[in-house]
CSV table of C-alpha atoms in Angstrom, one decimal:
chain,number,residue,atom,x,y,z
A,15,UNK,CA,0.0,0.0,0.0
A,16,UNK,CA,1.1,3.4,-0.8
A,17,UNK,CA,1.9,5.8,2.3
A,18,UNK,CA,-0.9,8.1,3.1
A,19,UNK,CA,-0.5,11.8,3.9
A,20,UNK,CA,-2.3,15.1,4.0
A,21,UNK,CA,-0.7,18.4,5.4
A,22,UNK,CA,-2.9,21.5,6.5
A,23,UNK,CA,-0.8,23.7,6.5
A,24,UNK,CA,-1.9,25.4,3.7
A,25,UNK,CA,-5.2,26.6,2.0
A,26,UNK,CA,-5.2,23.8,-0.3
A,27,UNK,CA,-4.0,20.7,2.1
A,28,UNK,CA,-1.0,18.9,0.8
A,29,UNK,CA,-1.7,15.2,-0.1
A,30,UNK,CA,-0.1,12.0,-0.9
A,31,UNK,CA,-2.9,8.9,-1.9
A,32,UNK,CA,-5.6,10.8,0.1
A,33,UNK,CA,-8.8,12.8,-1.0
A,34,UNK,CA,-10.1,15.3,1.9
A,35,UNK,CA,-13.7,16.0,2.9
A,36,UNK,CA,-14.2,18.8,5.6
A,37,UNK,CA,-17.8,19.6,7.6
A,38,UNK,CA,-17.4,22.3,9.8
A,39,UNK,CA,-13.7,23.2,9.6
A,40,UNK,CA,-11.3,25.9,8.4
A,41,UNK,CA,-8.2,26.8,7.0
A,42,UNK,CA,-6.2,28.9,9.6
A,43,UNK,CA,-2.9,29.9,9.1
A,44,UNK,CA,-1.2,26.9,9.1
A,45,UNK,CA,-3.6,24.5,10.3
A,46,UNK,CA,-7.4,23.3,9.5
A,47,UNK,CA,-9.5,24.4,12.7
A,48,UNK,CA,-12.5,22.0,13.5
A,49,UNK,CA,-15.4,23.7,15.3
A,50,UNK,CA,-17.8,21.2,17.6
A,51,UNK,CA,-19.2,18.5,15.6
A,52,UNK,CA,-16.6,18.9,12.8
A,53,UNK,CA,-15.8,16.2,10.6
A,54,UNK,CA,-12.6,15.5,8.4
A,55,UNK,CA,-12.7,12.6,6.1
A,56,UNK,CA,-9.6,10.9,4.4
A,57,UNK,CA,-10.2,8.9,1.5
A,58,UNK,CA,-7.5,6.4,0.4
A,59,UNK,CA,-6.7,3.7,-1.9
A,60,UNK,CA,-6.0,0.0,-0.4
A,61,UNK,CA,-4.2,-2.9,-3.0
A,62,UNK,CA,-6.3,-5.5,-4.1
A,63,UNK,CA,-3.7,-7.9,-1.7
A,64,UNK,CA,-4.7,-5.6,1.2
A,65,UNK,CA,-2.4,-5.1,4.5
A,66,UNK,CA,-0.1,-7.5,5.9
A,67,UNK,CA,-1.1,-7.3,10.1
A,68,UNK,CA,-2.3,-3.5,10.4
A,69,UNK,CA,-1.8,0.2,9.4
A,70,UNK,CA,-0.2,2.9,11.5
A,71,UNK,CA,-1.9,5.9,11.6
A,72,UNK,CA,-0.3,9.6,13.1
A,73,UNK,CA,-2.4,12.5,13.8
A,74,UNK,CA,-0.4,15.8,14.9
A,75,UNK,CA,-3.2,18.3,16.6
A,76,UNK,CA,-3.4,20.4,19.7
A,77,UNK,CA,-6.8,21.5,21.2
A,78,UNK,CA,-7.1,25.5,21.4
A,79,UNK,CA,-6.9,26.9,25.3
A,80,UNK,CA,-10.1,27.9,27.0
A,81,UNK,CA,-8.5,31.4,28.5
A,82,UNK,CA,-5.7,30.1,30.8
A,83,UNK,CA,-7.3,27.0,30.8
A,84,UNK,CA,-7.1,23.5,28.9
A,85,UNK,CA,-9.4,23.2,26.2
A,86,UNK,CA,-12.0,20.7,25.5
A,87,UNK,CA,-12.6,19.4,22.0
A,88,UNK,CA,-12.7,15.3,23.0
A,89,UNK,CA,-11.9,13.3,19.0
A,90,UNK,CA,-13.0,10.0,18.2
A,91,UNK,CA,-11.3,8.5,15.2
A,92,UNK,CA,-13.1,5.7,12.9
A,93,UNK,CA,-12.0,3.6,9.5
A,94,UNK,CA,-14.5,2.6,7.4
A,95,UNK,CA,-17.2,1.4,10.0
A,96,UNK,CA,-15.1,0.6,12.7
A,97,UNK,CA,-14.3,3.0,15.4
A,98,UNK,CA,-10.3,3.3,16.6
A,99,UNK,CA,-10.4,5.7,19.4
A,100,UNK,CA,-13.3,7.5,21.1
A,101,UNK,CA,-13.7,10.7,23.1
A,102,UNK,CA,-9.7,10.9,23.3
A,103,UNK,CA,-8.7,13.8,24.7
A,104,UNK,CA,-5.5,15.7,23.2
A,105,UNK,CA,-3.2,16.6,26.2
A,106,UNK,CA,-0.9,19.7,26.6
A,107,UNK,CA,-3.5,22.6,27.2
A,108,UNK,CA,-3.4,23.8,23.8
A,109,UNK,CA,0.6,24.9,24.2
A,110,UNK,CA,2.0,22.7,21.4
A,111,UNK,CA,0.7,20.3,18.7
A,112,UNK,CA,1.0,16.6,19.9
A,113,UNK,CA,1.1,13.4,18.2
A,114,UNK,CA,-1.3,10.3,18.3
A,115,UNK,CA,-0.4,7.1,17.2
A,116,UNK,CA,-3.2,4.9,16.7
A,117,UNK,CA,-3.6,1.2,15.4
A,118,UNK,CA,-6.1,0.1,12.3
A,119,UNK,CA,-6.6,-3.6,12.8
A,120,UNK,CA,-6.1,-5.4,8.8
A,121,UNK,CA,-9.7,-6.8,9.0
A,122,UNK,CA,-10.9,-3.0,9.4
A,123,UNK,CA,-9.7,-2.0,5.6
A,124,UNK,CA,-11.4,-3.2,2.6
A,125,UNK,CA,-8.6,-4.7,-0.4
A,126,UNK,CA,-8.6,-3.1,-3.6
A,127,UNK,CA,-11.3,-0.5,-2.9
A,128,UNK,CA,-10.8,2.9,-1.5
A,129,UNK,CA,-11.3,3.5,2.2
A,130,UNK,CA,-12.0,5.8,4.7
A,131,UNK,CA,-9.9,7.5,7.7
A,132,UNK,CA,-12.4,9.8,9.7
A,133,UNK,CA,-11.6,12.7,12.1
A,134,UNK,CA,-14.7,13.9,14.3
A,135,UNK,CA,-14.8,16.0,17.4
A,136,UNK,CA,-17.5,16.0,19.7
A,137,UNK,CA,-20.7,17.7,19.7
A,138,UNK,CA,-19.9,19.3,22.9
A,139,UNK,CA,-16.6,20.5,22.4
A,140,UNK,CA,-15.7,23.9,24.0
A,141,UNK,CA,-12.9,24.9,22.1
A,142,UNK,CA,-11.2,24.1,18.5
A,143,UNK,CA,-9.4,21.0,17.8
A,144,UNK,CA,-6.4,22.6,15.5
A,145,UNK,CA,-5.0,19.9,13.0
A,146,UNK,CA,-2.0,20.0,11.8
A,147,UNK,CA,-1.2,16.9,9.8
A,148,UNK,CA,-2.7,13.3,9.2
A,149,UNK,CA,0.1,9.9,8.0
A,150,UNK,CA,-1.0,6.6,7.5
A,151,UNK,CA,1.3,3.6,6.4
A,152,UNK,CA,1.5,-0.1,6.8
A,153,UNK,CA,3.3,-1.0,10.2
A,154,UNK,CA,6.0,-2.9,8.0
A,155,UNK,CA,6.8,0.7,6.3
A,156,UNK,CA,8.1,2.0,9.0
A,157,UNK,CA,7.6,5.8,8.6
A,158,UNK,CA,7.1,5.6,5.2
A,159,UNK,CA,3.9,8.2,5.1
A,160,UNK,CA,6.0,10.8,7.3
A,161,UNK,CA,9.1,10.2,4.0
A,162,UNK,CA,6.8,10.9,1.3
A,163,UNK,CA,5.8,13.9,2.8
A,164,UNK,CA,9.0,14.7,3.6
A,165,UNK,CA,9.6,14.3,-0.1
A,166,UNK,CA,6.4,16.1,-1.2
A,167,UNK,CA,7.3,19.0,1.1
A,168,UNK,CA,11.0,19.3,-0.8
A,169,UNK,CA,9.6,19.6,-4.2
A,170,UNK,CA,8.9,23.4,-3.3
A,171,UNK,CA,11.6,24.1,-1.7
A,172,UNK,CA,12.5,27.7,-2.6
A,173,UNK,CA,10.9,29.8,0.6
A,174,UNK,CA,10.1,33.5,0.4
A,175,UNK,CA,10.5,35.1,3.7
A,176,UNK,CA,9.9,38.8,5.5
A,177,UNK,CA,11.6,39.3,8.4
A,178,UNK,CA,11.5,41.7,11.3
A,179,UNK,CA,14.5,42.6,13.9
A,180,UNK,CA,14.0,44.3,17.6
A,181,UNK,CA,16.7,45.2,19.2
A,182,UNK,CA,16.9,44.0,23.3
A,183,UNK,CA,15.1,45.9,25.4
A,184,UNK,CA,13.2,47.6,22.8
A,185,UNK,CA,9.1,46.7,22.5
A,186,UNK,CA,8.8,47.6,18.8
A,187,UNK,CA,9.7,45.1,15.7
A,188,UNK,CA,11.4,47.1,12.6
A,189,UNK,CA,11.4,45.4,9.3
A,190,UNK,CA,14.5,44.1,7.8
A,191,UNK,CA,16.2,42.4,4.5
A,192,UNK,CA,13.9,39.7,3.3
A,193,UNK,CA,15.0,36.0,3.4
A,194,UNK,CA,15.2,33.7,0.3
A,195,UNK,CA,16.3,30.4,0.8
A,196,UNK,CA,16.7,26.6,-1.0
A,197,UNK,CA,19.0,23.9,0.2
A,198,UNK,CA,19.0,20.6,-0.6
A,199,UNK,CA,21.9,18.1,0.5
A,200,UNK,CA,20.4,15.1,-1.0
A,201,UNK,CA,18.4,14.0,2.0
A,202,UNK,CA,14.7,14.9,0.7
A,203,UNK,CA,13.6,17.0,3.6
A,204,UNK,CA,13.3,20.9,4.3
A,205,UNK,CA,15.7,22.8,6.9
A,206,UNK,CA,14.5,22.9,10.0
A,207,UNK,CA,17.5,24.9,11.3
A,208,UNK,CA,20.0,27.3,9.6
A,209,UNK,CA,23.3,28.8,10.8
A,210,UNK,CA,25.3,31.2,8.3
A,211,UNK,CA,28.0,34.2,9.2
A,212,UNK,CA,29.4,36.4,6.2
A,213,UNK,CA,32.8,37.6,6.1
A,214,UNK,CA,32.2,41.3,7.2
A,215,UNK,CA,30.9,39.4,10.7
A,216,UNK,CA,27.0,39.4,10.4
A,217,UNK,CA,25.5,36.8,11.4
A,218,UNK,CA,22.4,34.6,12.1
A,219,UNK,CA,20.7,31.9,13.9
A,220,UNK,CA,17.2,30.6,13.0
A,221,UNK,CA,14.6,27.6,13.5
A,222,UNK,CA,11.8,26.5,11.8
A,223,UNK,CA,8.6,25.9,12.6
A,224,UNK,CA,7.9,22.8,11.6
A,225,UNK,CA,5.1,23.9,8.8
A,226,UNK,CA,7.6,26.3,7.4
A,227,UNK,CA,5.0,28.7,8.1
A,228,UNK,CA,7.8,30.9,10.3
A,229,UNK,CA,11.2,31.2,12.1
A,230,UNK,CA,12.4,32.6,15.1
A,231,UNK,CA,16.1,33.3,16.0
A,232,UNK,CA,19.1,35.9,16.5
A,233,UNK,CA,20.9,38.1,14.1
A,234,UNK,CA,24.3,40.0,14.6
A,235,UNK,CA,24.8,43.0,12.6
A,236,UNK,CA,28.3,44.1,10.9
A,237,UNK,CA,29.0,45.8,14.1
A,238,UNK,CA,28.1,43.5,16.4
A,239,UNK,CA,24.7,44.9,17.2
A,240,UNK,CA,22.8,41.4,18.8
A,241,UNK,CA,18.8,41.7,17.6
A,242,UNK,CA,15.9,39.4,17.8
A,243,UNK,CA,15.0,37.9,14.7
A,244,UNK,CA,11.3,36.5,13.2
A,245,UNK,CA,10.3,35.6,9.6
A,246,UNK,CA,6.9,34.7,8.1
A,247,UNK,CA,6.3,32.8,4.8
A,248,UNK,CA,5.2,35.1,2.1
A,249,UNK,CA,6.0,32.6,-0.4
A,250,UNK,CA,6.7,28.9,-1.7
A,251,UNK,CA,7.5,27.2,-5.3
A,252,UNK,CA,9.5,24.8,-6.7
A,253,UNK,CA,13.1,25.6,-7.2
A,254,UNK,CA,14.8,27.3,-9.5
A,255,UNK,CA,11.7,29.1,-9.9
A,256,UNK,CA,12.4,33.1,-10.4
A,257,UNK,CA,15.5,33.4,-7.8
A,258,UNK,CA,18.8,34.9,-8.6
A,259,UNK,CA,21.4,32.4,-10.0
A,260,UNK,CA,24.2,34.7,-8.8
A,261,UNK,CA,23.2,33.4,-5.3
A,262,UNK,CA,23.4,29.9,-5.9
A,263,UNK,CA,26.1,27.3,-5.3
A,264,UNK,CA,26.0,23.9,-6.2
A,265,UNK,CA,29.4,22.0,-4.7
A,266,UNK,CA,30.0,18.2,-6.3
A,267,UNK,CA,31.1,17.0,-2.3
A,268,UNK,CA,32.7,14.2,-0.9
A,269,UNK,CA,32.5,12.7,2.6
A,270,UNK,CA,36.0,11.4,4.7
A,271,UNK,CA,35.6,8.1,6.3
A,272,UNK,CA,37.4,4.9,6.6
A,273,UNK,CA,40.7,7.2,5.6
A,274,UNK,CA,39.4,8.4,3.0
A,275,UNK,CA,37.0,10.1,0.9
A,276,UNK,CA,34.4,8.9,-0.9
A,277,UNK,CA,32.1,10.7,-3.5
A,278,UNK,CA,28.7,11.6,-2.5
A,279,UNK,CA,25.7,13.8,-3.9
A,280,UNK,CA,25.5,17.3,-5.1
A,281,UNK,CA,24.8,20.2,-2.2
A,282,UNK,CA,23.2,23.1,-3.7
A,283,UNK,CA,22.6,26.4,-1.6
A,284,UNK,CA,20.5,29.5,-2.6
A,285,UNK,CA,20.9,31.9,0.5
A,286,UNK,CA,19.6,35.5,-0.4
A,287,UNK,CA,19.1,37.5,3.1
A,288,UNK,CA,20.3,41.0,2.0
A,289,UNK,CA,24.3,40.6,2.9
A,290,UNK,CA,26.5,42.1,0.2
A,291,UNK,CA,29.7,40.3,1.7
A,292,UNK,CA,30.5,36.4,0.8
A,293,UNK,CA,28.9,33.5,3.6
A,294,UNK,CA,32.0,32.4,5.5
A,295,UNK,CA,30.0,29.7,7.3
A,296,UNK,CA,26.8,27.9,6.6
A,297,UNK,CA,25.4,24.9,9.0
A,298,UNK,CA,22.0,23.0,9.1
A,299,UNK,CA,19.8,20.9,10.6
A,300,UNK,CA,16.7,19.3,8.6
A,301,UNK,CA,13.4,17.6,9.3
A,302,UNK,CA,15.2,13.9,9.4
A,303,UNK,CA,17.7,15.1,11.8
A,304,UNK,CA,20.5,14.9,9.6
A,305,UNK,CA,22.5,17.9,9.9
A,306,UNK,CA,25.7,19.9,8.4
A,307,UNK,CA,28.6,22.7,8.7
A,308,UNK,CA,30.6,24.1,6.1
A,309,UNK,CA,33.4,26.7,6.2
A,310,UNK,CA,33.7,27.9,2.4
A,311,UNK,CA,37.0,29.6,0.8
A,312,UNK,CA,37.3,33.6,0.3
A,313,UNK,CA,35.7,33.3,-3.7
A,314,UNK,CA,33.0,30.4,-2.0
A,315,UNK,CA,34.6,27.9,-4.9
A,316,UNK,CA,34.9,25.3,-2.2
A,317,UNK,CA,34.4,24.1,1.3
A,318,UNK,CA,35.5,22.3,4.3
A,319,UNK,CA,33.3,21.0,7.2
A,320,UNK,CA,31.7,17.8,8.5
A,321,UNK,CA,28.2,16.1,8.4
A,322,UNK,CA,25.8,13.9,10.3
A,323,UNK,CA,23.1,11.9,8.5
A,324,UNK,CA,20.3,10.5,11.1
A,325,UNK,CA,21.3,7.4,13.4
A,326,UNK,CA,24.6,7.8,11.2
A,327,UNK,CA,28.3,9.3,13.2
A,328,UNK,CA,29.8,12.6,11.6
A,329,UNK,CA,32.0,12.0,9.0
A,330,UNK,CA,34.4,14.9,6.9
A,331,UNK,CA,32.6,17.2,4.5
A,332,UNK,CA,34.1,19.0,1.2
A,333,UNK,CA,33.0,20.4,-1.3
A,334,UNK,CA,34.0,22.0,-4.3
A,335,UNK,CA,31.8,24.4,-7.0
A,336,UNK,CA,30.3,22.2,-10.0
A,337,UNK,CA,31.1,25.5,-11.9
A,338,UNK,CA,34.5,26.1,-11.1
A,339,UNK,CA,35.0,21.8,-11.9
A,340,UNK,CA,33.3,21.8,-15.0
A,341,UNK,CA,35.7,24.9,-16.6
A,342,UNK,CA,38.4,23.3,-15.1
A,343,UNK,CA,37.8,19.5,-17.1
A,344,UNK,CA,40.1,17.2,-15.5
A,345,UNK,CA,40.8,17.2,-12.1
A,346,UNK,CA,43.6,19.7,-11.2
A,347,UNK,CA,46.9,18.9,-9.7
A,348,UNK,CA,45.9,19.2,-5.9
A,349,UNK,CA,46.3,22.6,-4.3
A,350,UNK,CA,46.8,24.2,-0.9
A,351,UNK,CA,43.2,23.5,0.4
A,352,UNK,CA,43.2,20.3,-1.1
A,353,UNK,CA,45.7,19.1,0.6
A,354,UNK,CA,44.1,20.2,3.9
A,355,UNK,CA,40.8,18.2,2.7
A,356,UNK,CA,43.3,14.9,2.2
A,357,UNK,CA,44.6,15.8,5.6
A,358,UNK,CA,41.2,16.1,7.3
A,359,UNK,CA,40.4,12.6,5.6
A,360,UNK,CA,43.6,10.8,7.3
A,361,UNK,CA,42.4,12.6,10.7
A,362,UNK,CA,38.8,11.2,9.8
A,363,UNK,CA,40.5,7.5,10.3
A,364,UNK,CA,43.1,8.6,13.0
A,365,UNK,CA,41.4,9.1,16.7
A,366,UNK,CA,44.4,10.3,18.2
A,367,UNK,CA,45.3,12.8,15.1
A,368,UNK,CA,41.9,13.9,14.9
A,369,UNK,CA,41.9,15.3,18.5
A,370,UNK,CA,45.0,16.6,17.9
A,371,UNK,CA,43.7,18.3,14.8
A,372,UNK,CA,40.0,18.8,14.6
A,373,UNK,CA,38.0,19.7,11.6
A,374,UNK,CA,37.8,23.0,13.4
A,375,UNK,CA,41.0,23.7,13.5
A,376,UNK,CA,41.5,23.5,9.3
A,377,UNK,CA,38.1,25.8,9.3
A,378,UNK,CA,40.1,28.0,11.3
A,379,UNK,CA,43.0,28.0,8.3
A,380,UNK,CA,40.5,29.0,5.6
C-alpha cells in the first residue's frame, strides 16, 4: 500500500494517496481548525492484496486553550465502519501540537477498494481541535507516510520570507532584509535549522517551525549589534523558480571516512538574506535530523566541514563548486586547500590525530 499523507498547513492541504472532505472546519494559518461537531474525512486507496497485520496511523493536533485554561474538544477516530479511538482527549493545554499514534486492525480496511480515515470532534466541544497533519502507512513501512511527505514538502523548496528585527530591550519590531532560501543536501527533507556568518561578521541563527509557516532566532549586525530575529512565509515554489542564479552554489562534495574520501551527492545552496559580503559559514539541521557545517573559501569555490546523516556518526565534508570543476575539465593537480581536505580525511580514520587536529582547527586556516 502506498503511504498516506495530507498536510494542513496550507489553503489547499498537501496530499499523498488521500482525498479530503471537511464539515465544519477551516483553513487557519497553518492549520485546518475543527469547530464542535466537525468532521474531516480521508479517502485512500487499499491494494487488491490488502495489509499484511495492520496500518499505522499519526495524527499531529493540539486543542485550542479555553482562556488560561485547557481546552476541551474530546476526538473519536473511525476507518471505514469501525471506530479506533473514542472521546480521546489531546493533552498539553493547547501549548503545542501533539502526536497520536493509533492502530487500524487489517480486517478494518477493505482490499482493492478505496477506504476511509475519519476525524470527528464531539458535539460538545468547548474549544477548536487545530490539526496540523494526518500519515497513515502499513506497520512494515516504517515511517514511510511521514518520507513521502517529507519528499512532497522538498519539491517546493525555494521559501520567500519577510523578516523583522528588535533590538533588546526595545518593544517595537522594525522590518529588515527579506530571506530567500533553497538547500538541498540530497536527504529529501526541508531545513529545519539554519546557521550562516558572512565575512564582514554578520551573522544569524534561526529555527523553523515545523510547517515552514515561520522562524524565530538571532541576528548579529556588521558591528556587532545582537537583535531578535522572526520571519513569516510570504511565499513557496518549486526551485529554480524566479530566484537569482548569482546566489546559488551547487558544490560536487565528498564525505571522509574509513581514511578516505568517498564521493557523495551534489549540495546546492541559494541563501539571499540582504548581505553584500561572501557567507563564511553555513550549518544546518533538517526535518530527518540529519544535519551539516561548512566553512567555504574567500571566492566560495569550495568548502571544508563535517556532516551527520540521522542514526549515522559525523563524518568529513568537502565540497568544491560544480562550476568552477566543469571549466576546469580534468581534475587539477591538488592545491593548498586540497591538501588540507586529504589531511582532514587521514584525521577522519586517525582518533588520536583527529583530536589533535580537529576539523575546526582547518576551518580556522581557511
Amino acid at each position: 500500500m502506498q503511504p498516506v499523507f495530507v498536510d494542513f498547513s496550507t489553503a489547499v492541504p498537501r496530499t499523498g494517496n488521500a482525498v479530503v472532505s471537511t464539515e465544519r472546519a477551516g483553513f487557519a494559518r497553518d492549520h485546518l481548525a475543527l469547530d464542535a461537531g466537525a468532521t474531516v474525512t480521508v479517502a485512500f486507496d487499499v491494494p487488491p492484496e490488502g495489509v499484511t497485520d495492520e496500518l499505522t496511523v499519526k495524527i499531529r493536533a493540539l486543542v485550542s486553550k479555553l482562556g488560561a485554561r485547557p481546552g476541551f474538544a474530546p476526538l473519536d477516530v473511525a476507518v471505514n465502519a469501525g471506530a479506533i479511538a473514542g472521546g480521546h482527549r489531546i493533552p498539553g493545554g493547547g501549548d503545542i501540537p501533539q502526536q497520536i499514534v493509533l492502530a487500524v486492525p487489517a480486517e478494518l480496511l477493505v482490499p482493492g477498494a478505496t477506504n476511509s480515515l475519519t476525524l470527528r470532534t464531539s458535539a460538545d466541544a468547548r474549544s477548536h481541535l487545530w490539526l496540523y497533519r494526518v500519515l497513515a502507512e502499513p506497520v512494515r513501512d516504517r515511517d514511510g507516510a511521514e518520507r513521502a511527505w517529507l519528499a512532497d514538502s522538498a519539491g517546493r523548496s525555494l521559501l520567500t520570507y519577510r523578516t523583522d528585527r528588535r533590538a533588546p530591550g526595545a518593544q517595537e519590531w522594525e522590518p529588515a532584509a527579506p530571506w530567500r532560501l533553497h538547500l538541498d543536501s540530497g536527504e529529501g527533507a526541508m531545513p529545519a535549522r539554519i546557521d550562516w556568518r558572512v565575512r564582514s561578521g554578520a551573522e544569524a541563527s534561526v529555527e523553523f517551525a515545523l510547517e515552514l509557516t515561520t522562524f524565530y532566532g538571532h541576528t548579529r549586525d556588521a558591528d556587532g549589534r545582537w537583535y531578535e530575529l522572526r520571519g513569516t512565509l510570504t511565499d513557496r515554489r518549486a526551485f529554480p523558480g524566479d530566484c537569482d542564479p548569482a546566489a546559488t552554489r551547487t558544490f560536487s562534495t565528498e564525505a571522509g571516512w574509513g581514511g578516505r574520501w568517498h564521493r557523495g551527492g551534489p549540495l546546492t545552496v541559494h541563501l539571499a538574506v540582504g548581505e553584500e559580503t561572501p557567507f563564511d559559514r553555513i550549518a544546518w539541521t533538517d526535518q530527518r535530523a540529519c544535519s551539516a557545517s561548512i566553512g567555504l573559501t574567500g571566492d566560495g569555490s569550495s568548502f571544508l566541514g563535517w556532516s551527520r546523516r540521522v542514526n549515522e556518526g559525523p563524518v568529513g565534508y568537502r565540497g568544491e563548486s560544480a562550476a568552477a570543476g566543469a571549466a576546469a575539465g580534468d581534475r587539477q593537480e591538488p592545491g593548498p586547500l586540497s591538501a588540507e581536505l586529504d589531511q582532514l580525511g587521514r584525521a577522519v580514520a586517525d582518533p588520536a590525530g583527529a583530536a589533535a587536529k580537529s576539523p575546526g582547527s582547518f576551518l580556522r586556516g581557511l
